[in-house]
Amino acid sequence: MSVRPTSLETLAVAAGRPPRTPGGPLNTPITLATALVPGGDSEYARHGNPGWEAFEEAVGALEGGHAVSFGSGMAATVSVLELLPVGAKVVAADGSYYGTTVELDRRARRGLLELELVDVTDTEAVIAASADAAMVWLESPTNPELDVADIRAISAAVTAFGTAVVVDNTLATPLRQRPLDLGADFVVHSASKLLAGHSDVLMGVVVTHDERAARALRTRRTSLGSVPGSLESYLALRGLRTLHVRLDRAEQNATEIAARLLDRTDVAGVRYPGFGTMIAFEVIAGSEAAQQATESSEVVVHATSLGGVETSWERRRRHPGEPENVPEALVRLSVGIENVEDVWDDIARCLDAVVGGATPAGGARREPQRTSGWV
Ligand SMILES: *Cc1c(COP(=O)(O)O)cnc(C)c1O
């Protein structure tokens, strides 16, 4: 394209397309071949695929850096941790996605890194802990408690220590938060969530300004074989084309639903960061009521994962691996793009059926969290 679009909405639609050649396709086709004709950039599927490259070009344009895609968000996460020298100190959000926490713990137990967990909303504590750290791993908002970190303030302070800042931007997406612009060194995504957006693709991506780090990530990806498939890359890029439209609609729905949840007397601790598609709340009647309510929905899907076009919810602690700091009766709600009244009627019906008449525990209700730190 001769004129570079500057708005993220246009980039979501336009970036990562093949050169315009007469009779050629507008989308990068799916390439199902392990062996390629010699003489090009890659001869074997583990080294490269036109589908990943198209996806990487689009995500790189949206986040403002070099993107390297992986077979899952966890493969992307582990690959960034693999850049660290053995024994390096990592400061991480105590409420990170549980797969990330499990991996950090495992590495700490094996002596691969030294781990200090912090509350990401406590900017001063994060900065103090990072003074002798090689990396600070932020997730913002966190999954599932939706804590928001002040990425700009933390990045500005820890750069002086030489600490690399990583932000898991899965819940915010580059349309609501661009961590590299805020001073971070790496952005990590589970593309399985909002970027792909249809609950049918497992993929991850890392974005960085640092070309050497991007090369190192690609080399490790080739060695480990943590590559995405060509079909997945195609579907993820197709999903990305509508990210802005899906996000605007789901966020509008989420804002409305968060406000209505706040008006109910049978739920407490409603958390909504003020942007994005995720809400968390606690059912005052307890974990069994929360479990029953989430299992009885019809419009809302009872399922894990998040960021799809469909609204879904679950009681997080039904997963035995979920950390104990997550309340037993916490419901994580991923809001989709359906008609908001249909979604709300379903939520209200399910809550009415199990908790009708419950009164709030003293002081348990609070305003949804709104923290600075996003753009
Ligand atoms: C789902 C998720 C991951 C892991 O991604 P996968 O694609 O499932 O491997 C990492 N971080 C966050 C915040 C997530 O929600």
PDB file of N, CA and C and ligand atoms in Angstrom, residues 71-77 96-100 137 139-143 168-171 188-193 201-204 305-306 332, ligand 1:
ATOM      1  N   GLY A  71       2.508 -21.043  18.672  1.00  0.00           N
ATOM      2  CA  GLY A  71       1.383 -21.960  18.631  1.00  0.00           C
ATOM      3  C   GLY A  71       0.345 -21.743  19.716  1.00  0.00           C
ATOM      4  N   SER A  72       0.673 -20.941  20.753  1.00  0.00           N
ATOM      5  CA  SER A  72      -0.299 -20.617  21.814  1.00  0.00           C
ATOM      6  C   SER A  72       0.226 -19.419  22.601  1.00  0.00           C
ATOM      7  N   GLY A  73      -0.636 -18.851  23.432  1.00  0.00           N
ATOM      8  CA  GLY A  73      -0.200 -17.766  24.316  1.00  0.00           C
ATOM      9  C   GLY A  73       0.854 -18.255  25.290  1.00  0.00           C
ATOM     10  N   MET A  74       0.711 -19.491  25.778  1.00  0.00           N
ATOM     11  CA  MET A  74       1.699 -20.031  26.718  1.00  0.00           C
ATOM     12  C   MET A  74       3.048 -20.246  26.037  1.00  0.00           C
ATOM     13  N   ALA A  75       3.045 -20.666  24.770  1.00  0.00           N
ATOM     14  CA  ALA A  75       4.315 -20.818  24.048  1.00  0.00           C
ATOM     15  C   ALA A  75       4.991 -19.455  23.911  1.00  0.00           C
ATOM     16  N   ALA A  76       4.206 -18.416  23.696  1.00  0.00           N
ATOM     17  CA  ALA A  76       4.757 -17.056  23.609  1.00  0.00           C
ATOM     18  C   ALA A  76       5.342 -16.647  24.965  1.00  0.00           C
ATOM     19  N   THR A  77       4.602 -16.928  26.031  1.00  0.00           N
ATOM     20  CA  THR A  77       5.031 -16.583  27.398  1.00  0.00           C
ATOM     21  C   THR A  77       6.344 -17.281  27.743  1.00  0.00           C
ATOM     22  N   SER A  96      -1.518 -12.938  38.049  1.00  0.00           N
ATOM     23  CA  SER A  96      -1.377 -13.260  36.624  1.00  0.00           C
ATOM     24  C   SER A  96      -2.225 -14.477  36.260  1.00  0.00           C
ATOM     25  N   TYR A  97      -2.464 -14.621  34.986  1.00  0.00           N
ATOM     26  CA  TYR A  97      -3.099 -15.810  34.420  1.00  0.00           C
ATOM     27  C   TYR A  97      -2.462 -17.054  35.038  1.00  0.00           C
ATOM     28  N   TYR A  98      -3.278 -18.043  35.423  1.00  0.00           N
ATOM     29  CA  TYR A  98      -2.705 -19.118  36.249  1.00  0.00           C
ATOM     30  C   TYR A  98      -1.648 -19.938  35.511  1.00  0.00           C
ATOM     31  N   GLY A  99      -1.769 -20.068  34.188  1.00  0.00           N
ATOM     32  CA  GLY A  99      -0.745 -20.798  33.424  1.00  0.00           C
ATOM     33  C   GLY A  99       0.614 -20.103  33.518  1.00  0.00           C
ATOM     34  N   THR A 100       0.589 -18.783  33.519  1.00  0.00           N
ATOM     35  CA  THR A 100       1.823 -18.002  33.652  1.00  0.00           C
ATOM     36  C   THR A 100       2.409 -18.211  35.046  1.00  0.00           C
ATOM     37  N   TRP A 137       7.207  -8.750  34.942  1.00  0.00           N
ATOM     38  CA  TRP A 137       6.147  -9.337  34.119  1.00  0.00           C
ATOM     39  C   TRP A 137       4.815  -8.772  34.591  1.00  0.00           C
ATOM     40  N   GLU A 139       0.747  -8.065  33.878  1.00  0.00           N
ATOM     41  CA  GLU A 139      -0.419  -8.459  33.107  1.00  0.00           C
ATOM     42  C   GLU A 139      -1.420  -7.381  33.459  1.00  0.00           C
ATOM     43  N   SER A 140      -2.017  -6.750  32.454  1.00  0.00           N
ATOM     44  CA  SER A 140      -2.898  -5.634  32.775  1.00  0.00           C
ATOM     45  C   SER A 140      -3.942  -5.444  31.691  1.00  0.00           C
ATOM     46  N   PRO A 141      -5.227  -5.572  32.025  1.00  0.00           N
ATOM     47  CA  PRO A 141      -5.750  -6.036  33.302  1.00  0.00           C
ATOM     48  C   PRO A 141      -5.395  -7.508  33.524  1.00  0.00           C
ATOM     49  N   THR A 142      -5.321  -7.891  34.809  1.00  0.00           N
ATOM     50  CA  THR A 142      -5.024  -9.286  35.114  1.00  0.00           C
ATOM     51  C   THR A 142      -6.263 -10.149  34.902  1.00  0.00           C
ATOM     52  N   ASN A 143      -5.996 -11.434  34.692  1.00  0.00           N
ATOM     53  CA  ASN A 143      -7.056 -12.417  34.477  1.00  0.00           C
ATOM     54  C   ASN A 143      -7.031 -13.380  35.664  1.00  0.00           C
ATOM     55  N   ASP A 168       1.557  -8.627  29.421  1.00  0.00           N
ATOM     56  CA  ASP A 168       0.567  -9.511  28.808  1.00  0.00           C
ATOM     57  C   ASP A 168      -0.659  -8.635  28.537  1.00  0.00           C
ATOM     58  N   ASN A 169      -0.863  -8.351  27.244  1.00  0.00           N
ATOM     59  CA  ASN A 169      -1.879  -7.377  26.815  1.00  0.00           C
ATOM     60  C   ASN A 169      -3.139  -8.059  26.281  1.00  0.00           C
ATOM     61  N   THR A 170      -3.303  -9.347  26.658  1.00  0.00           N
ATOM     62  CA  THR A 170      -4.402 -10.152  26.112  1.00  0.00           C
ATOM     63  C   THR A 170      -5.767  -9.507  26.335  1.00  0.00           C
ATOM     64  N   LEU A 171      -6.012  -8.992  27.551  1.00  0.00           N
ATOM     65  CA  LEU A 171      -7.351  -8.489  27.858  1.00  0.00           C
ATOM     66  C   LEU A 171      -7.605  -7.084  27.322  1.00  0.00           C
ATOM     67  N   VAL A 188       3.008  -9.466  25.157  1.00  0.00           N
ATOM     68  CA  VAL A 188       2.648 -10.871  24.935  1.00  0.00           C
ATOM     69  C   VAL A 188       1.130 -10.945  24.806  1.00  0.00           C
ATOM     70  N   HIS A 189       0.672 -11.772  23.883  1.00  0.00           N
ATOM     71  CA  HIS A 189      -0.769 -11.999  23.731  1.00  0.00           C
ATOM     72  C   HIS A 189      -1.084 -13.479  23.669  1.00  0.00           C
ATOM     73  N   SER A 190      -2.180 -13.859  24.280  1.00  0.00           N
ATOM     74  CA  SER A 190      -2.852 -15.062  23.851  1.00  0.00           C
ATOM     75  C   SER A 190      -3.772 -14.614  22.717  1.00  0.00           C
ATOM     76  N   ALA A 191      -3.364 -14.890  21.472  1.00  0.00           N
ATOM     77  CA  ALA A 191      -4.192 -14.511  20.318  1.00  0.00           C
ATOM     78  C   ALA A 191      -5.453 -15.360  20.255  1.00  0.00           C
ATOM     79  N   SER A 192      -5.475 -16.435  21.081  1.00  0.00           N
ATOM     80  CA  SER A 192      -6.654 -17.306  21.171  1.00  0.00           C
ATOM     81  C   SER A 192      -7.886 -16.536  21.669  1.00  0.00           C
ATOM     82  N   LYS A 193      -7.658 -15.399  22.299  1.00  0.00           N
ATOM     83  CA  LYS A 193      -8.751 -14.657  22.934  1.00  0.00           C
ATOM     84  C   LYS A 193      -9.276 -13.571  21.990  1.00  0.00           C
ATOM     85  N   VAL A 201      -9.378 -20.811  17.689  1.00  0.00           N
ATOM     86  CA  VAL A 201      -7.960 -20.794  17.314  1.00  0.00           C
ATOM     87  C   VAL A 201      -7.108 -20.732  18.570  1.00  0.00           C
ATOM     88  N   LEU A 202      -6.049 -21.547  18.626  1.00  0.00           N
ATOM     89  CA  LEU A 202      -5.059 -21.436  19.691  1.00  0.00           C
ATOM     90  C   LEU A 202      -3.797 -20.834  19.079  1.00  0.00           C
ATOM     91  N   MET A 203      -3.423 -19.656  19.552  1.00  0.00           N
ATOM     92  CA  MET A 203      -2.233 -18.993  18.999  1.00  0.00           C
ATOM     93  C   MET A 203      -1.731 -17.930  19.959  1.00  0.00           C
ATOM     94  N   GLY A 204      -0.451 -17.602  19.861  1.00  0.00           N
ATOM     95  CA  GLY A 204       0.121 -16.546  20.704  1.00  0.00           C
ATOM     96  C   GLY A 204       1.045 -15.685  19.889  1.00  0.00           C
ATOM     97  N   SER A 305     -12.195 -19.813  28.974  1.00  0.00           N
ATOM     98  CA  SER A 305     -11.691 -18.958  27.912  1.00  0.00           C
ATOM     99  C   SER A 305     -12.501 -17.667  27.840  1.00  0.00           C
ATOM    100  N   LEU A 306     -12.136 -16.809  26.940  1.00  0.00           N
ATOM    101  CA  LEU A 306     -12.703 -15.462  26.921  1.00  0.00           C
ATOM    102  C   LEU A 306     -12.407 -14.814  25.577  1.00  0.00           C
ATOM    103  N   ARG A 332     -16.247 -15.060  36.413  1.00  0.00           N
ATOM    104  CA  ARG A 332     -15.600 -14.271  35.362  1.00  0.00           C
ATOM    105  C   ARG A 332     -16.517 -14.283  34.144  1.00  0.00           C
TER     106      ARG A 332
HETATM  107  C1  LIG B   1      -5.420 -17.499  27.901  1.00  0.00           C
HETATM  108  C2  LIG B   1      -4.355 -16.623  28.408  1.00  0.00           C
HETATM  109  C3  LIG B   1      -2.998 -16.966  28.265  1.00  0.00           C
HETATM  110  C4  LIG B   1      -2.571 -18.290  27.662  1.00  0.00           C
HETATM  111  O1  LIG B   1      -2.826 -18.324  26.302  1.00  0.00           O
HETATM  112  P1  LIG B   1      -3.128 -19.705  25.472  1.00  0.00           P
HETATM  113  O2  LIG B   1      -3.368 -19.200  24.097  1.00  0.00           O
HETATM  114  O3  LIG B   1      -4.312 -20.330  26.117  1.00  0.00           O
HETATM  115  O4  LIG B   1      -1.905 -20.541  25.593  1.00  0.00           O
HETATM  116  C5  LIG B   1      -2.044 -16.065  28.708  1.00  0.00           C
HETATM  117  N1  LIG B   1      -2.395 -14.904  29.281  1.00  0.00           N
HETATM  118  C6  LIG B   1      -3.687 -14.536  29.449  1.00  0.00           C
HETATM  119  C7  LIG B   1      -4.001 -13.236  30.096  1.00  0.00           C
HETATM  120  C8  LIG B   1      -4.702 -15.379  29.022  1.00  0.00           C
HETATM  121  O5  LIG B   1      -5.985 -15.019  29.212  1.00  0.00           O
END
